[in-house]
mmCIF file of C-alpha atoms and ligand atoms in Angstrom:
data_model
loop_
_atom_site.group_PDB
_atom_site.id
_atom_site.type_symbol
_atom_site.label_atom_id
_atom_site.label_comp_id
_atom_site.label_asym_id
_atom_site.label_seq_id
_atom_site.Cartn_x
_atom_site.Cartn_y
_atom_site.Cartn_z
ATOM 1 C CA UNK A 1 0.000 0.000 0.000
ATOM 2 C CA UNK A 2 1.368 3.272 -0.788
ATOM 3 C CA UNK A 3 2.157 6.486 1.316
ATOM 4 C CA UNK A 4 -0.531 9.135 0.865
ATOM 5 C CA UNK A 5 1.304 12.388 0.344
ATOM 6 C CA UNK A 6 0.285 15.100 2.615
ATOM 7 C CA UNK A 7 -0.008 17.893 0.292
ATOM 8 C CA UNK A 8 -1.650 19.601 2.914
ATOM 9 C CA UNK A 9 0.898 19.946 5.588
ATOM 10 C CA UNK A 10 3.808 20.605 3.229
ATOM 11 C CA UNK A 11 1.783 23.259 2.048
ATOM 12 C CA UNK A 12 1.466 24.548 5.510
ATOM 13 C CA UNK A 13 5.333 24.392 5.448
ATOM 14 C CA UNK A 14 5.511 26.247 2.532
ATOM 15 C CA UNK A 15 3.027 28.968 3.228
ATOM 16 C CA UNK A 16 4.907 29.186 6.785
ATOM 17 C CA UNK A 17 8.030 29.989 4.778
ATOM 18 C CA UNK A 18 6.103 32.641 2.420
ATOM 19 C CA UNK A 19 4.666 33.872 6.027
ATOM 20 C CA UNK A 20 8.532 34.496 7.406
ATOM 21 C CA UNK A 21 10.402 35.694 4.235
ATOM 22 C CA UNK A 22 6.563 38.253 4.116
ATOM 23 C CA UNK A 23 7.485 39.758 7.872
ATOM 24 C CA UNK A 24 11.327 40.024 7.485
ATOM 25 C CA UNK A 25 10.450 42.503 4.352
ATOM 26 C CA UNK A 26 8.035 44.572 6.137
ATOM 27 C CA UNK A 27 10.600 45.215 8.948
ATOM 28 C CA UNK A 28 11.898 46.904 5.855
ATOM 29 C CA UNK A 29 9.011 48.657 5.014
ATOM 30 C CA UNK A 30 7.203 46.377 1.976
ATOM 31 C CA UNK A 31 4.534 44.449 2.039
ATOM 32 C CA UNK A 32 4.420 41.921 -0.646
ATOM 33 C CA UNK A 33 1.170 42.535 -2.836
ATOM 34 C CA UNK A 34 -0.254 40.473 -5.633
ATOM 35 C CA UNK A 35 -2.713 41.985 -8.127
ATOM 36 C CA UNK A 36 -5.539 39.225 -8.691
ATOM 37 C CA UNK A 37 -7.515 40.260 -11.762
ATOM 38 C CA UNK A 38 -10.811 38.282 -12.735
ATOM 39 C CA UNK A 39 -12.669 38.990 -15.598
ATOM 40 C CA UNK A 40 -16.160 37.869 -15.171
ATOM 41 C CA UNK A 41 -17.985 35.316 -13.033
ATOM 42 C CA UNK A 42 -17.098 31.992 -13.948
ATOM 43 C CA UNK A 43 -17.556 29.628 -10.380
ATOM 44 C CA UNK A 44 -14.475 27.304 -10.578
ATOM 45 C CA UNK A 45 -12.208 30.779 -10.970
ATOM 46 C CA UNK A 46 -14.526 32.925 -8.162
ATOM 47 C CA UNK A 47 -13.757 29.758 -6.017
ATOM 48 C CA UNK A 48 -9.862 29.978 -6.869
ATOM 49 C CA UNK A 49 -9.041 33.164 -6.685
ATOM 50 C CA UNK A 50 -11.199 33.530 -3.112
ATOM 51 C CA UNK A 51 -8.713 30.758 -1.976
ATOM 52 C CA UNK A 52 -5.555 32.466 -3.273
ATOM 53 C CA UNK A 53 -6.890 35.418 -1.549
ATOM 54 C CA UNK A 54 -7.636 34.944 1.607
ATOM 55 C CA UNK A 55 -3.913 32.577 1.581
ATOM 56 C CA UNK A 56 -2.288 35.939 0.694
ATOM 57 C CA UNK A 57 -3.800 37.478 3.582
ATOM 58 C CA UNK A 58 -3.165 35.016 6.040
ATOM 59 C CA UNK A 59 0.502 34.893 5.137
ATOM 60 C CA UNK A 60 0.771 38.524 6.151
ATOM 61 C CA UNK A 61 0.569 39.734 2.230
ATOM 62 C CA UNK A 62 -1.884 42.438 0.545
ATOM 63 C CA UNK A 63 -3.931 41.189 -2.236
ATOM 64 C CA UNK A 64 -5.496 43.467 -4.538
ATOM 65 C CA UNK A 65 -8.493 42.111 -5.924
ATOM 66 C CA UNK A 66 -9.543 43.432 -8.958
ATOM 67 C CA UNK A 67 -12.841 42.297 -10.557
ATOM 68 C CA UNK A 68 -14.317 43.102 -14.081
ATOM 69 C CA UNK A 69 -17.447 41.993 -16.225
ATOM 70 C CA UNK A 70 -17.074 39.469 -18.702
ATOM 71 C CA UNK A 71 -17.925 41.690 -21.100
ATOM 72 C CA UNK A 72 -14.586 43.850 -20.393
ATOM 73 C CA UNK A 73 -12.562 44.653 -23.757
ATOM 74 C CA UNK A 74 -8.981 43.384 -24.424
ATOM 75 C CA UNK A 75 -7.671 46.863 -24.732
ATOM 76 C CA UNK A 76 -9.486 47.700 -21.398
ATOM 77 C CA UNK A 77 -7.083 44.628 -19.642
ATOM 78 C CA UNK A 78 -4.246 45.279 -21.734
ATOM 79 C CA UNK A 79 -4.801 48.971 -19.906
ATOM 80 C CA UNK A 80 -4.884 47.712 -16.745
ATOM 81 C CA UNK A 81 -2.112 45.506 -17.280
ATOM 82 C CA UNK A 82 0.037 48.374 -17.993
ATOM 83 C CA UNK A 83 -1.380 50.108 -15.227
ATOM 84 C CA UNK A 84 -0.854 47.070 -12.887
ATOM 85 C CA UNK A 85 3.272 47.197 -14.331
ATOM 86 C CA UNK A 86 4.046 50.934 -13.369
ATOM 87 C CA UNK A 87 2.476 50.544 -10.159
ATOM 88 C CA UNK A 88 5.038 50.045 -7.709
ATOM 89 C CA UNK A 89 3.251 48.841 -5.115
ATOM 90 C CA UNK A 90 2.253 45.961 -6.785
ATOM 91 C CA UNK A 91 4.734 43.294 -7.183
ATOM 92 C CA UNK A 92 2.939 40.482 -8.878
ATOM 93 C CA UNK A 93 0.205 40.036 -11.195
ATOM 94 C CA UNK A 94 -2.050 37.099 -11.786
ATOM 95 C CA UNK A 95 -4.653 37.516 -14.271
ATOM 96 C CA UNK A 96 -6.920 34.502 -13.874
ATOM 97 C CA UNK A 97 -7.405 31.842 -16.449
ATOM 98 C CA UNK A 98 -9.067 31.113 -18.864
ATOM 99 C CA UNK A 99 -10.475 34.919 -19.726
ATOM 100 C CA UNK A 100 -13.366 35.129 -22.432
ATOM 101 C CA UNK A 101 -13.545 33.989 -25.455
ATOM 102 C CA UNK A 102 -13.305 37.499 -26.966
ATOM 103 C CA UNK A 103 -10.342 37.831 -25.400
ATOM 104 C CA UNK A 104 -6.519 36.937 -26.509
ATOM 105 C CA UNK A 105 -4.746 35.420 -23.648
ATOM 106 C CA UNK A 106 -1.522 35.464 -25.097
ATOM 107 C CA UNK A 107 -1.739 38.703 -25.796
ATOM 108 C CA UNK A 108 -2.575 39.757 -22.070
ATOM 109 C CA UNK A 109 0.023 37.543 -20.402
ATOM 110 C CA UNK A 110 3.030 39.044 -23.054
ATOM 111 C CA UNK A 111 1.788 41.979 -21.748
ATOM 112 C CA UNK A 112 2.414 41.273 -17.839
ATOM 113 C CA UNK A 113 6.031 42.840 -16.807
ATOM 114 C CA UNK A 114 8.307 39.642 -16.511
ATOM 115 C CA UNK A 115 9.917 40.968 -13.059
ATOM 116 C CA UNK A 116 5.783 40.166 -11.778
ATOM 117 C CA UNK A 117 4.959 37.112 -13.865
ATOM 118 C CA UNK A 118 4.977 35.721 -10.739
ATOM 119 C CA UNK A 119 1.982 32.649 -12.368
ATOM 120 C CA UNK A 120 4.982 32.075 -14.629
ATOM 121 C CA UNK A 121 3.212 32.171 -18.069
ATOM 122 C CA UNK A 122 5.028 34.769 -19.687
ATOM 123 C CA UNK A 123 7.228 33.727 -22.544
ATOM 124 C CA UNK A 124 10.366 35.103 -21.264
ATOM 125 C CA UNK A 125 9.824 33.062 -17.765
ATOM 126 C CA UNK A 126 9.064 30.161 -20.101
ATOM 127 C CA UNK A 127 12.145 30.463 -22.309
ATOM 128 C CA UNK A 128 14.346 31.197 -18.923
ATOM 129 C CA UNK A 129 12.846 28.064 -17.611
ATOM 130 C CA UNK A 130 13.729 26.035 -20.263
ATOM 131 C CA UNK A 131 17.439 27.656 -20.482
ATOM 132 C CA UNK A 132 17.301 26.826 -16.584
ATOM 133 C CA UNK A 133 18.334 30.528 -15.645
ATOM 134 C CA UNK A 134 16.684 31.704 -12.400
ATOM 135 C CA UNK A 135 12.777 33.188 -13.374
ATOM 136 C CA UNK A 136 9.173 32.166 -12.044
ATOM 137 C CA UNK A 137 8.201 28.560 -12.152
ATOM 138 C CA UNK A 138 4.515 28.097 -12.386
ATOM 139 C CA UNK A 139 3.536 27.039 -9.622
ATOM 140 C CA UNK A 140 1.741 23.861 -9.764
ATOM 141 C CA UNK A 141 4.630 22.275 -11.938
ATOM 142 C CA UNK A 142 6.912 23.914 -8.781
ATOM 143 C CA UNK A 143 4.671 21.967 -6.311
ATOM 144 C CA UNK A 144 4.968 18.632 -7.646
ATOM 145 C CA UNK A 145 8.477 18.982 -7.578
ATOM 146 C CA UNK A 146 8.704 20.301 -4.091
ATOM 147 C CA UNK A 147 6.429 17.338 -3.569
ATOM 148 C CA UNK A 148 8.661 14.831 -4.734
ATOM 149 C CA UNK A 149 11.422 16.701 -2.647
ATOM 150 C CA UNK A 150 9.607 16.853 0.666
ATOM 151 C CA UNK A 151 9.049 12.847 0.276
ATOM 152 C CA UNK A 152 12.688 12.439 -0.384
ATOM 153 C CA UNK A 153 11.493 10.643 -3.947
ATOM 154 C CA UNK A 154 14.500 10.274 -6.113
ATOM 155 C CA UNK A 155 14.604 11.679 -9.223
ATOM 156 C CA UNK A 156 18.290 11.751 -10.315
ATOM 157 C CA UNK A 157 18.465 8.606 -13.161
ATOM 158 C CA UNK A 158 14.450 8.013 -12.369
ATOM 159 C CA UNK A 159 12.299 7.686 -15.634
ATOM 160 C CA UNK A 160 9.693 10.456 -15.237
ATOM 161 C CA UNK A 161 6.592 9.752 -17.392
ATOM 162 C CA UNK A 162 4.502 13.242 -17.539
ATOM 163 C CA UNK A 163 0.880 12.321 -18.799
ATOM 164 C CA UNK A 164 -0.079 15.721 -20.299
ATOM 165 C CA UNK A 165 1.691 18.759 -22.168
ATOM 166 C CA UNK A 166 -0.246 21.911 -21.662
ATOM 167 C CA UNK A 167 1.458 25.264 -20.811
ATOM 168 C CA UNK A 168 0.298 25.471 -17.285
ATOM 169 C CA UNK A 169 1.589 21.855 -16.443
ATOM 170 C CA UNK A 170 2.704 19.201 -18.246
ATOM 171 C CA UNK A 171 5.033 20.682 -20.294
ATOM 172 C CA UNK A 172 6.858 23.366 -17.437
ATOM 173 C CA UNK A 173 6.682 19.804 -15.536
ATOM 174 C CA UNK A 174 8.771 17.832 -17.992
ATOM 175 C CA UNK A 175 11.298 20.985 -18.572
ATOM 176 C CA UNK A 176 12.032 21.447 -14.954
ATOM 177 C CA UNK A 177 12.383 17.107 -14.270
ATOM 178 C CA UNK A 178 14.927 17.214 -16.951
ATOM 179 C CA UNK A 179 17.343 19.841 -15.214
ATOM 180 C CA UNK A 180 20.578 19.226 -13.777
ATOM 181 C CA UNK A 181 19.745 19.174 -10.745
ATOM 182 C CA UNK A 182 16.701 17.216 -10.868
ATOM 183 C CA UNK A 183 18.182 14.846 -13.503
ATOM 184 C CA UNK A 184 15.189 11.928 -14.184
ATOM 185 C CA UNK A 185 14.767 11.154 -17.758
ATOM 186 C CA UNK A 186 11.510 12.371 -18.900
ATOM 187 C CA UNK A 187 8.807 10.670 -21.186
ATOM 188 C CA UNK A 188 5.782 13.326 -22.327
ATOM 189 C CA UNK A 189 2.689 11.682 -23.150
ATOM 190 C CA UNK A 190 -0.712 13.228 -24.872
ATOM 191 C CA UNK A 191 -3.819 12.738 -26.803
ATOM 192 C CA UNK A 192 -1.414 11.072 -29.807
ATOM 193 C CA UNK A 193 0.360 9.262 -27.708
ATOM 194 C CA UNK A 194 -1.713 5.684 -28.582
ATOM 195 C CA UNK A 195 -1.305 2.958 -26.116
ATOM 196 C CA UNK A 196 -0.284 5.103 -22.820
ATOM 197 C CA UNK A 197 0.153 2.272 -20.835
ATOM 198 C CA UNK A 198 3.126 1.378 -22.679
ATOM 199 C CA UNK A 199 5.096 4.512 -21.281
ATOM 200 C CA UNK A 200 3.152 4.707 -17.642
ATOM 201 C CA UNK A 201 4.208 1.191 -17.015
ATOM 202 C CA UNK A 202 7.813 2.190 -17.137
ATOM 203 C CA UNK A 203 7.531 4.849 -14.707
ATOM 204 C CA UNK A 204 9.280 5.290 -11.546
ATOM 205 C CA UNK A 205 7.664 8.817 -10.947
ATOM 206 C CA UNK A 206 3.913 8.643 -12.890
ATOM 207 C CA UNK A 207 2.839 12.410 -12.865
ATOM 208 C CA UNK A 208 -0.738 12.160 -14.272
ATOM 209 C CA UNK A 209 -2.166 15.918 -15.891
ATOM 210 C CA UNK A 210 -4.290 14.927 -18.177
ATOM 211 C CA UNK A 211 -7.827 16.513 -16.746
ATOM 212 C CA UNK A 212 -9.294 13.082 -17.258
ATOM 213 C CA UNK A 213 -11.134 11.179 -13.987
ATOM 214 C CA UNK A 214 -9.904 7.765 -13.508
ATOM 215 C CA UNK A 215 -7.650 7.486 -16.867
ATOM 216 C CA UNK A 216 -4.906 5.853 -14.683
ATOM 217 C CA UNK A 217 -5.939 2.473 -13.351
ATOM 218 C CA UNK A 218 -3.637 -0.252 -11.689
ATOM 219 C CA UNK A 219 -2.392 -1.780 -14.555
ATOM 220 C CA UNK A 220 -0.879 1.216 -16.139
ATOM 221 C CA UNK A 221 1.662 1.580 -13.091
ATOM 222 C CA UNK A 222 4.212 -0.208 -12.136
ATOM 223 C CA UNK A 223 5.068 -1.812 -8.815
ATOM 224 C CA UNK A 224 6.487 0.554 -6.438
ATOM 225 C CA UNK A 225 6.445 3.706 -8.744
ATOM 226 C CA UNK A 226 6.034 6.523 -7.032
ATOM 227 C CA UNK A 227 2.116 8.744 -8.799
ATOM 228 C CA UNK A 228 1.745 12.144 -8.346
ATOM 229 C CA UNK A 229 -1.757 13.203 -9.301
ATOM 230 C CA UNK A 230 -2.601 16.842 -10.654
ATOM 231 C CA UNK A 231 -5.572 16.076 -11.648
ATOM 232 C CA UNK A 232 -8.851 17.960 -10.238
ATOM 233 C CA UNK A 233 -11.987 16.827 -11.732
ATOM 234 C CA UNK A 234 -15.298 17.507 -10.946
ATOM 235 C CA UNK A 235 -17.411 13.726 -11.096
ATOM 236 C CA UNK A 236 -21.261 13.676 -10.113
ATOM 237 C CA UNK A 237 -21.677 12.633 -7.056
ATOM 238 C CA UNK A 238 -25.548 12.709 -6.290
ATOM 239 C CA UNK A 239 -25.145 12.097 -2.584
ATOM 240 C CA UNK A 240 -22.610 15.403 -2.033
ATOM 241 C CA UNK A 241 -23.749 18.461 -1.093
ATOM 242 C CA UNK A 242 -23.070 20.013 -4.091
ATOM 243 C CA UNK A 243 -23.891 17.232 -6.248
ATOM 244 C CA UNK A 244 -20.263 16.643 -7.108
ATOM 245 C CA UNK A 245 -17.066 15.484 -5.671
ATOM 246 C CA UNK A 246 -13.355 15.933 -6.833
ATOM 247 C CA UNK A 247 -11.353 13.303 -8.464
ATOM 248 C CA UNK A 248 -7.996 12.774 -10.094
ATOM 249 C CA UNK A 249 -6.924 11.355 -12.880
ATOM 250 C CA UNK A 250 -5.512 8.115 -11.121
ATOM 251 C CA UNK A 251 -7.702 5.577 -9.539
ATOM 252 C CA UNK A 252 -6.813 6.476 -6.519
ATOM 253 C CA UNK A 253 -7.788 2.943 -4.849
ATOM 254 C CA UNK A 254 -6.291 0.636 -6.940
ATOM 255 C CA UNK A 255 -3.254 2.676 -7.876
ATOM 256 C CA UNK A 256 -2.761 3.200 -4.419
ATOM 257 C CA UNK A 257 -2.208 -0.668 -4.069
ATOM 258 C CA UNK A 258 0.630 -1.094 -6.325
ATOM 259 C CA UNK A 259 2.584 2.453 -5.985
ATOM 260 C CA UNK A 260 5.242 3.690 -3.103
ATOM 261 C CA UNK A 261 3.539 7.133 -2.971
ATOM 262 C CA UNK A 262 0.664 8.518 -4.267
ATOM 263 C CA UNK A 263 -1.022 11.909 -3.572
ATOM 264 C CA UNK A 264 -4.797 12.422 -2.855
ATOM 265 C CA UNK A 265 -7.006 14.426 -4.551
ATOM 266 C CA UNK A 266 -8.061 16.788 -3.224
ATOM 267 C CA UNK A 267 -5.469 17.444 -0.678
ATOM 268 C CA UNK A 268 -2.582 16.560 -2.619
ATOM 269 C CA UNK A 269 -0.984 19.061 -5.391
ATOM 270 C CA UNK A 270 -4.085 21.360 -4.773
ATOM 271 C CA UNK A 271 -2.851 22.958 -2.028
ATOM 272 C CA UNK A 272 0.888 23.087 -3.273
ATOM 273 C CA UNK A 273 -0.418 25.307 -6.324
ATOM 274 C CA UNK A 274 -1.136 28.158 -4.125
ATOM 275 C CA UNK A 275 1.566 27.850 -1.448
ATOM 276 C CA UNK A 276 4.554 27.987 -4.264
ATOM 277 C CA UNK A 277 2.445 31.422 -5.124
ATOM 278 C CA UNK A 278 2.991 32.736 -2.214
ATOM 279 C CA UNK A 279 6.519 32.106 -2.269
ATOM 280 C CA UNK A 280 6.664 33.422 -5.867
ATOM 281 C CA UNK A 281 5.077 36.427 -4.464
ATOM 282 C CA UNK A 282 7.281 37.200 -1.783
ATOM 283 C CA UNK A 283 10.286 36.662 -4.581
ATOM 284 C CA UNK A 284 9.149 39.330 -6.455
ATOM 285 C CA UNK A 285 8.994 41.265 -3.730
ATOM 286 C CA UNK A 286 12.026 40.480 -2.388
ATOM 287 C CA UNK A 287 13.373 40.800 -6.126
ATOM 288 C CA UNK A 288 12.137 44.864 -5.725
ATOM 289 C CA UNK A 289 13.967 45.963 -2.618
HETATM 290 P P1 NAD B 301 -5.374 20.696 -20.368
HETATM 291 O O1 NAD B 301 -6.730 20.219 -20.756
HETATM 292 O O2 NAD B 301 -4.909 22.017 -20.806
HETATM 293 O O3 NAD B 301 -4.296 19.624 -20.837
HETATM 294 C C1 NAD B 301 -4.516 18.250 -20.691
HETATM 295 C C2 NAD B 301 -3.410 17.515 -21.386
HETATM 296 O O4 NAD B 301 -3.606 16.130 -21.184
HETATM 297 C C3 NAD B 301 -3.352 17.743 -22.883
HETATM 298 O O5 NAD B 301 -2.029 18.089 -23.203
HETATM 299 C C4 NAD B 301 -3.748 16.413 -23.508
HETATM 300 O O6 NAD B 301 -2.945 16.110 -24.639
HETATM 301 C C5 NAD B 301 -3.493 15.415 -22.405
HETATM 302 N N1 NAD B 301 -4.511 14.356 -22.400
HETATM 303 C C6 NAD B 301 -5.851 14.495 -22.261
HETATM 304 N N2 NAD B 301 -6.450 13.281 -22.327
HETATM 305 C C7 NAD B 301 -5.464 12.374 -22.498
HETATM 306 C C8 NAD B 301 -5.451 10.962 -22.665
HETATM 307 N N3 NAD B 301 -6.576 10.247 -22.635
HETATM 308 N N4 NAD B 301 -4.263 10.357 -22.844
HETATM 309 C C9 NAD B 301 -3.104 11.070 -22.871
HETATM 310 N N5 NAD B 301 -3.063 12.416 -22.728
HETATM 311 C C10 NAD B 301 -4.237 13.050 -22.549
HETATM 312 O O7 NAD B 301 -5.350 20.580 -18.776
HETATM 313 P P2 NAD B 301 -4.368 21.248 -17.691
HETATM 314 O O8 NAD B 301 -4.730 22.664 -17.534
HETATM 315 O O9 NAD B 301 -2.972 20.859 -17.949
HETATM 316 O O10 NAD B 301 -4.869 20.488 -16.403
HETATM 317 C C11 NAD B 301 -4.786 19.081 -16.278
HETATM 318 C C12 NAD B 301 -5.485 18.644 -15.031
HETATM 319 O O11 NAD B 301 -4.822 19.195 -13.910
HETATM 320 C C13 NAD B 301 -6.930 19.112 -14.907
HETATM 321 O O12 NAD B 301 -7.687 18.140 -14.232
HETATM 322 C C14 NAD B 301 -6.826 20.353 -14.066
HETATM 323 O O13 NAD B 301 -8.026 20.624 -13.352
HETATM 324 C C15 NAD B 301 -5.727 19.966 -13.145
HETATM 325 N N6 NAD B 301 -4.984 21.089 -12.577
HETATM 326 C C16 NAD B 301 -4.795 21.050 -11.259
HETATM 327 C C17 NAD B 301 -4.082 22.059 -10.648
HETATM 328 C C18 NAD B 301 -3.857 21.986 -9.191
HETATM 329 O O14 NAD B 301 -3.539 22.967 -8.587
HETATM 330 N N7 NAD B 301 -3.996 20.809 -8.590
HETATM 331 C C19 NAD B 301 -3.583 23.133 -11.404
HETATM 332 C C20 NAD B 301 -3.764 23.119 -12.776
HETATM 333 C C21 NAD B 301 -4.474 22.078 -13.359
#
């Protein structure tokens, strides 16, 4: 039977750290401060950015929340954007995802100042992260990692199979596993991938991102490999309050069986995603003084 990863409590760690690093710079007279920008009402974003909130707060930070109707222009973002740059109060800005459809989302993230990309999306922190020069790591691809280092799971000369390549996760993921320091040896697998239990089962480290409940089952995994689960999906669940509950992308009971680790979900990466914000926030404003 595997361990269950405690993505809470390393969290707490984390946030604890962001919490420190937050009071030492106001004995200096800044307060780290994220700009959260929402455009429009969509529920599973309202419910995010209320948690990344009220985290900032409670590690000491100021959060300015800034909240527009769906119906907001790109030029009217782009705007505030700019706005959001020169302002140097503000040391990080996060413009929720994904924005309406009317609206280009590459276009608004190029337009975020790199020095407060601190979600990581910007293509200069993506290039930097590839080149492995310092820069902001998104953070949920930062969490796994500092997952896998909390548990003492080696990586150096692991194979590393990363179900998933999208910009926020998979493919940051698989850049940052193949560093020097990390050193596994990384497979990326996607929708062309065919027959993806060919590359799970030779995992050591199975990081599943693939948005898909249950994709994983036992037989996909090998014995002992160690299954980090990103992801967070919402399955119908008729005798929850809300008529749903969260599941990942493994099968969490059977995997569980066969693997060394595995994390929960929720309560495993969740929580990781917004404590390595916090400590990209507090970079950035460390990065200013
Ligand atoms: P995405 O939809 O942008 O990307 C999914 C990727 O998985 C794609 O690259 C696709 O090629 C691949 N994929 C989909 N089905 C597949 C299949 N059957 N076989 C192989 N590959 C397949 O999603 P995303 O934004 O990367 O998010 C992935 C999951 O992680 C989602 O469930 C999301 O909710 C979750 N997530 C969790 C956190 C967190 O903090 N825990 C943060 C971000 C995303």
């Amino acid at each position: 039977m595997a361990i269950i990863i405690d993505g809470k409590t390393i969290a707490g760690k984390k946030r604890e750290e962001a919490a420190s690093r937050t009071a030492a710079l106001k004995k200096k007279g800044v307060t780290p401060c994220l700009a959260v920008v929402l455009a429009g009402e969509d529920p599973a974003s309202v419910s995010y950015v209320t948690a990344k909130e009220k985290a900032l707060l409670e590690a000491g930070m100021e959060s300015r929340d800034i909240r527009l109707p769906a119906a907001v222009s790109e030029e009217e973002l782009l705007a505030l954007v700019n706005s959001l740059n020169r302002d140097v109060s503000v040391h990080g800005i996060l413009v929720q995802l994904p924005l309406p459809a009317h609206i280009r989302e590459d276009r608004v993230i190029t337009a975020i100042d790199p020095a407060k990309d601190v979600d990581g999306f910007h293509p200069v922190s993506v290039g930097n992260l590839i080149l492995g020069r310092p820069g902001f790591i998104p953070c949920t691809p930062n969490g796994v990692l500092a997952l896998l280092e909390e548990m003492r799971i080696p990586t150096a000369g692991a194979h590393a199979v990363v179900v998933g390549r999208s910009n926020i996760v998979g493919r940051p993921l698989a850049n940052l596993l193949v560093r020097k320091e990390i050193n596994a040896t990384v497979t990326v697998c996607h929708t062309g991938s065919g027959d993806l239990g060919l590359y799970t089962r030779q995992a050591d480290i199975l990081i599943a991102a693939a948005g898909k409940p249950g994709l994983i089952t036992a037989d996909m995994v090998k014995e002992g490999a160690a299954v980090i689960d990103v992801g967070v999906n919402r399955v119908p669940d008729t005798s929850a309050k809300k008529g749903f509950r969260l599941k990942g992308d493994a099968d969490f009971d059977t995997v569980a069986e066969k693997a060394s680790y595995i994390t929960p979900v929720p309560g495993g990466v969740g929580p990781m995603t917004i404590a390595m914000l916090l400590l990209n926030v507090v970079s950035a404003a460390e990065n200013s003084v």
